[in-house]
XYZ file of C-alpha atoms in Angstrom:
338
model
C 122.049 152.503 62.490
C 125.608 152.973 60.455
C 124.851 157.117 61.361
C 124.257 156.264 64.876
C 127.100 154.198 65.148
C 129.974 156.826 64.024
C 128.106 159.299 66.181
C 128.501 157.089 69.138
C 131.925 156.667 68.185
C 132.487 160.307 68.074
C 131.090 161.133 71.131
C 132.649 157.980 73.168
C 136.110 159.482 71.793
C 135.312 162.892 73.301
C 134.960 161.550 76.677
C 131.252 161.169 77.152
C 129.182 158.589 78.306
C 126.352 157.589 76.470
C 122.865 155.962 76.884
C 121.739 153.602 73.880
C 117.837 153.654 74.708
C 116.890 150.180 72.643
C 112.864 149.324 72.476
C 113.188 145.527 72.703
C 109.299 144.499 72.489
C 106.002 146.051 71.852
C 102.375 145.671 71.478
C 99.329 147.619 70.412
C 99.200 150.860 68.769
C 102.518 152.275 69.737
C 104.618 154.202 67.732
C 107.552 152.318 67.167
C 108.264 149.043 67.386
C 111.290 146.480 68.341
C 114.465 147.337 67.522
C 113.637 151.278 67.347
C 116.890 153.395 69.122
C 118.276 156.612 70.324
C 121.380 157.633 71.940
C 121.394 159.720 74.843
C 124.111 161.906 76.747
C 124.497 164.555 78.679
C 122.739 167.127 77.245
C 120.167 164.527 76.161
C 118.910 163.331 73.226
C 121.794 162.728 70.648
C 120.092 160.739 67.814
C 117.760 158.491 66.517
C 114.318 158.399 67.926
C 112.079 155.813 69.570
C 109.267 156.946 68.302
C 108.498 160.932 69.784
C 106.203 161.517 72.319
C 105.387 160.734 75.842
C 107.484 157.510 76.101
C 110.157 159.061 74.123
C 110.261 162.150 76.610
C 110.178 159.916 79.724
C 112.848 157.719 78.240
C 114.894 160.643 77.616
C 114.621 161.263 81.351
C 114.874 157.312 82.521
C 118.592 157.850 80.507
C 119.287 160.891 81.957
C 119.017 158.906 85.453
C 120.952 155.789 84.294
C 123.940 158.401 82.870
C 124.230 159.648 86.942
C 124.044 155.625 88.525
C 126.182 154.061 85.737
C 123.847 151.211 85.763
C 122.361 149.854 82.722
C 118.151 148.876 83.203
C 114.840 148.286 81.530
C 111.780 150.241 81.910
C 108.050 148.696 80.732
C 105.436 151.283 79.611
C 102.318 150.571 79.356
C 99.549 152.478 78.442
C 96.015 152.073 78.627
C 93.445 153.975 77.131
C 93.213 156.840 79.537
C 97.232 156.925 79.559
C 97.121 157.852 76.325
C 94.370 160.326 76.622
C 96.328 162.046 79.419
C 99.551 161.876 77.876
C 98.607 163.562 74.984
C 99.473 161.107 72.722
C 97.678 158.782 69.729
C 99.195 155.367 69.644
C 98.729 152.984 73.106
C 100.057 149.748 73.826
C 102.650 148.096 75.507
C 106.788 148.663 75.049
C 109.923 147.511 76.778
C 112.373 149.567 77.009
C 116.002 148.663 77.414
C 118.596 151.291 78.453
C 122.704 150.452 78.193
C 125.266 152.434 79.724
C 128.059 152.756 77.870
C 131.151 154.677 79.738
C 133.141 157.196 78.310
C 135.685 156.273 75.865
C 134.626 152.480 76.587
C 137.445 150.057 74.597
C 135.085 147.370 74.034
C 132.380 149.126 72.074
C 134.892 151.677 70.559
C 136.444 148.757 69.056
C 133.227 147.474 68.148
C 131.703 150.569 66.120
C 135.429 150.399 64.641
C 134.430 146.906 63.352
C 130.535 147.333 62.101
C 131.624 150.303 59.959
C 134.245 148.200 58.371
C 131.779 145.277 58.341
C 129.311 147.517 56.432
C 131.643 148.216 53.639
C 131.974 145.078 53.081
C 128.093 144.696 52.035
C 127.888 141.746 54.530
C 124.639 141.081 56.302
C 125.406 141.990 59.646
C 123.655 141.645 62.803
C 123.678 143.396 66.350
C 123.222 141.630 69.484
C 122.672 143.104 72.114
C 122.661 140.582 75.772
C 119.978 142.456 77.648
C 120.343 139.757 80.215
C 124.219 140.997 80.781
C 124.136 144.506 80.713
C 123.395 145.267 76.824
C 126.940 144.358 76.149
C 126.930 144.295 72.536
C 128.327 142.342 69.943
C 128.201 141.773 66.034
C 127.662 138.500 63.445
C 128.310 137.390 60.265
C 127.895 134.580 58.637
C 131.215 134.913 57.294
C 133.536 136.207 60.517
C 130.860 134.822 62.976
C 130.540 136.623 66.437
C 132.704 139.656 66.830
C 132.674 141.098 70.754
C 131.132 139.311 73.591
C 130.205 135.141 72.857
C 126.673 134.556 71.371
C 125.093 131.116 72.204
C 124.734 129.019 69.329
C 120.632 128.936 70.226
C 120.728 132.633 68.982
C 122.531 132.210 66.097
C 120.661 129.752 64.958
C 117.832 131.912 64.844
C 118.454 135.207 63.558
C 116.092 137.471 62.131
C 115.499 139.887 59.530
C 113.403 141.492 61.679
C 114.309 143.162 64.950
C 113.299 140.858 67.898
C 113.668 139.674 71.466
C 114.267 136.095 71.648
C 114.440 134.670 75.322
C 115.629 131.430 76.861
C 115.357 130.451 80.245
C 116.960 133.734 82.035
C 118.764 134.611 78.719
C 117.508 137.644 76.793
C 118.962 138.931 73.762
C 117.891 141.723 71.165
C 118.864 140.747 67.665
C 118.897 143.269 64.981
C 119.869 143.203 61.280
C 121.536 146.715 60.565
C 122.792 145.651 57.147
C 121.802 143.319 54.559
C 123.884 141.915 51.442
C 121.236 143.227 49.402
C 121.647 146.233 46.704
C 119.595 148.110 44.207
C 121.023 147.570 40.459
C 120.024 150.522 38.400
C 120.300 149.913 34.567
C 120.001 152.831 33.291
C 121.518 156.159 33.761
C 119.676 158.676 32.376
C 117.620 161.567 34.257
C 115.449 158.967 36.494
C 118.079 157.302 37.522
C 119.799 160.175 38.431
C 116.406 161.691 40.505
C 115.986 157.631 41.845
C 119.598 157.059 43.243
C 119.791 159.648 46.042
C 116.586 158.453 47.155
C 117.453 155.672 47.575
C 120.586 155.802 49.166
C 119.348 158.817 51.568
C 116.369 155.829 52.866
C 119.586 153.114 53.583
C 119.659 151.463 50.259
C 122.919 150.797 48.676
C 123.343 151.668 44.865
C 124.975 150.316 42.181
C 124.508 152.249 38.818
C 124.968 151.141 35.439
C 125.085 152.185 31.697
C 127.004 151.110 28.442
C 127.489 154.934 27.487
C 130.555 156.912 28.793
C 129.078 160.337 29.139
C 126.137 158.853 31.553
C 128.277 156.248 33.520
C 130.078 159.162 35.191
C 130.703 159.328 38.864
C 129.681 162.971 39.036
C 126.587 162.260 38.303
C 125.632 159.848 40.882
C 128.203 161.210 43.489
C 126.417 159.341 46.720
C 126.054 156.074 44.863
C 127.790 152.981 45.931
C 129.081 152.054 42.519
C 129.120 154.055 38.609
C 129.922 151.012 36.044
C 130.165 151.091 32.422
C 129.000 147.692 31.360
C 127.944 146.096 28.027
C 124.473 145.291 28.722
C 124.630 142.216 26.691
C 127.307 140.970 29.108
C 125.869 141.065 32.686
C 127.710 138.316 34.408
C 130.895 140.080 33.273
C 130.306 142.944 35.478
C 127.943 141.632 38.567
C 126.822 139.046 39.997
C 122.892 138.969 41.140
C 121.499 137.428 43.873
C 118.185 136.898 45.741
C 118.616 139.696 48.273
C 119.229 142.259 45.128
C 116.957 144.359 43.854
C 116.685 145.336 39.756
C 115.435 148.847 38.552
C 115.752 148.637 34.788
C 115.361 152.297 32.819
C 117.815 152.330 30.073
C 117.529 154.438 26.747
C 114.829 151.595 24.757
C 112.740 148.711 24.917
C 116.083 146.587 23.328
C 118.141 146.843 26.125
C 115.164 146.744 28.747
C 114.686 143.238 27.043
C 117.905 141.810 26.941
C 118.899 142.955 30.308
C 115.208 141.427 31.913
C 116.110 138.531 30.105
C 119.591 137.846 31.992
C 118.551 139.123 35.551
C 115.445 137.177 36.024
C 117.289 133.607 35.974
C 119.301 135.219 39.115
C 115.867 135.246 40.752
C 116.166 138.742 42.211
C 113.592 139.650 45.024
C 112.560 142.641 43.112
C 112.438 143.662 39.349
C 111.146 147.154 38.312
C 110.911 147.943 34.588
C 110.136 151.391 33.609
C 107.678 151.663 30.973
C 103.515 151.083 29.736
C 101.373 148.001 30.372
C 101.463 147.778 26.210
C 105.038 147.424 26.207
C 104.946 145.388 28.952
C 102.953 142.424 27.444
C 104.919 142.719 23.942
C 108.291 142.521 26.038
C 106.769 139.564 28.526
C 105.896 137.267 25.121
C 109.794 138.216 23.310
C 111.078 136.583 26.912
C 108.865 133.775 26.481
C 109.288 132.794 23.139
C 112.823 134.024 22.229
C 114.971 133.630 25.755
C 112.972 130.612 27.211
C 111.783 132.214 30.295
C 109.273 130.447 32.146
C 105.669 132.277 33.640
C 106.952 131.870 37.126
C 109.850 133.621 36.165
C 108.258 136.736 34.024
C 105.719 137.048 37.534
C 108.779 138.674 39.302
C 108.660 141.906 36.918
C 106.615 144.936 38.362
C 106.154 147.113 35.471
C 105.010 150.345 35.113
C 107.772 150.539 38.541
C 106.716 152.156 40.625
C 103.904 153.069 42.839
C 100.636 154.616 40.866
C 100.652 158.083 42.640
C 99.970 159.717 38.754
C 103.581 160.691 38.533
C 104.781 162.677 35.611
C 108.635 164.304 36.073
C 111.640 162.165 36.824
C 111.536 163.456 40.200
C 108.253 162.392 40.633
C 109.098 159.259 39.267
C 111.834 158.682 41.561
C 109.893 158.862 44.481
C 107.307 156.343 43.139
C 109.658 153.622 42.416
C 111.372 154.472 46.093
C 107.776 153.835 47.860
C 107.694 150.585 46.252
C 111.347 149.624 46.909
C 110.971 150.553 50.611
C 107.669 148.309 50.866
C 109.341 145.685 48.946
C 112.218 145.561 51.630
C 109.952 145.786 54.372
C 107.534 142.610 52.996
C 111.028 140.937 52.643
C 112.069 141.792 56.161
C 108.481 139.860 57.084
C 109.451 136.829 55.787
């Protein structure tokens, strides 16, 4: 969504009017569900996709339409068995489809692309609201600044989800959509995994933070797309960051010491996900040192998934990478459930 939202920018600064093409609900087998976008203009398709296909294409179209009338809309699909059959396509179901005209150089949503992008460096969670009921006027929330554009009844805010959704009330409709969470991946570690793991990462809409107590690996160069390159003292952790229950932990540092200690400070934050590289031996040696030594309670030690990563018989660091990125991207999703 941060992509899409400088290239609507860019293209609302040029002079053209857009289409954001929103799916607000779905059901069945289709291919995308709520909260799935593209942005349409002249020439069509700009970005983002809502999923390919047959509903895709005829949305593409539907935009096309609502570009010449200047009137925002909503379309339903829904396709039945021999729909799908005859459109070509594998997934059926129902989907709503919401489709807001935005004019060309519009002030209101220039100014509010301005303020998500500044929003996102701020590693806020942020939500988008759109008022399907008005229009698809748009506006943005945090818990810190509150509602930024167009008023947001307090029945919404009160509500909002991880999860992209549609909640209704009476003849109000609104599509709520987190597009950034205060959540980041803490890499310990900055040898040649971590340097395979953290574009990965960051590429799939994670935000990195890398860290290492030795000069020559805690180097910006090496992790040039990273959020953050710290040189900490691993013994130190609350010196350098502070770790909450949105954050996720990938520990890989240079031996089972400093995999220890570090476990042993990050697990009282209560992180939703802690990844230690390393066996199943030297996994139940290191579990009973944090029992016995650091006072860490079962409950506790339960949060560590170690070997990280997902078994997918993985052998070079690049390999590895992509392991421990399939489990971070299911872990976000599972927390996006709750």
């Amino acid at each position: 969504m941060k992509q899409m939202l400088k290239t609507m920018e860019s293209h609302l600064h040029a002079g053209e009017a857009l289409v954001l093409v929103t799916v607000t609900a779905s059901s069945g087998a289709t291919p995308r569900g709520a909260g799935a976008r593209m942005l349409v203009g002249k020439n069509g398709r700009i970005c983002g996709t809502i999923g390919g296909g047959a509903v895709e294409y005829r949305s593409e179209q539907i935009a096309l339409q609502v570009l010449e009338k200047k009137i925002s809309g909503q379309q339903d699909f829904s396709l039945t068995r021999e729909d799908v059959q005859n459109l070509g396509m594998i997934c059926g179901g129902d989907v709503n489809v919401f489709f807001h005209y935005i004019p060309e150089g519009d002030p209101d949503t220039l100014s509010l692309v301005q303020e998500a992008q500044r929003l996102f460096e701020t590693g806020e969670a942020l939500w988008l609201i759109s008022d399907i009921s008005n229009g698809g006027t748009l506006s943005l929330y945090t818990k810190k600044n509150g509602v930024y554009g167009n008023p947001v009844p307090e029945w919404v805010l009160s509500q909002l989800p991880r999860q992209p959704k549609l909640l209704k009330q009476k003849e109000e409709s609104y599509c709520v959509e987190q597009i950034n969470g205060s959540g980041r991946v803490y890499i310990f570690g900055c040898g040649h995994v971590s340097q395979e793991l953290e574009p990965v990462l960051t590429h799939v809409g994670f935000r990195c933070v890398v860290m290492d107590d030795r000069p020559e690996f805690a180097r910006r160069e090496l992790f040039p797309t990273a959020e953050e390159v710290r040189l900490v003292d691993f013994r130190k952790l609350a010196d350098y960051v502070t770790i909450g229950e949105e954050d996720y932990i990938c520990i890989m540092t240079r031996g089972h010491a400093f995999d220890t200690v570090i476990q042993a400070q990050v697990l009282k934050c209560r992180p939703c996900y802690v990844g230690v590289i390393g066996s199943k031996k030297k996994a139940a040696g290191v579990r009973q040192v944090l029992k016995t030594e650091y006072g860490l309670t079962d409950a506790e030690l339960d949060l560590v998934t170690t070997p990280i990563g997902i078994d997918i018989d993985a052998e070079t660091p690049a390999e590895i990478a992509i392991s421990i990125a399939g489990q971070l991207i299911q872990a976000r999703a599972r927390m996006n459930q709750k």
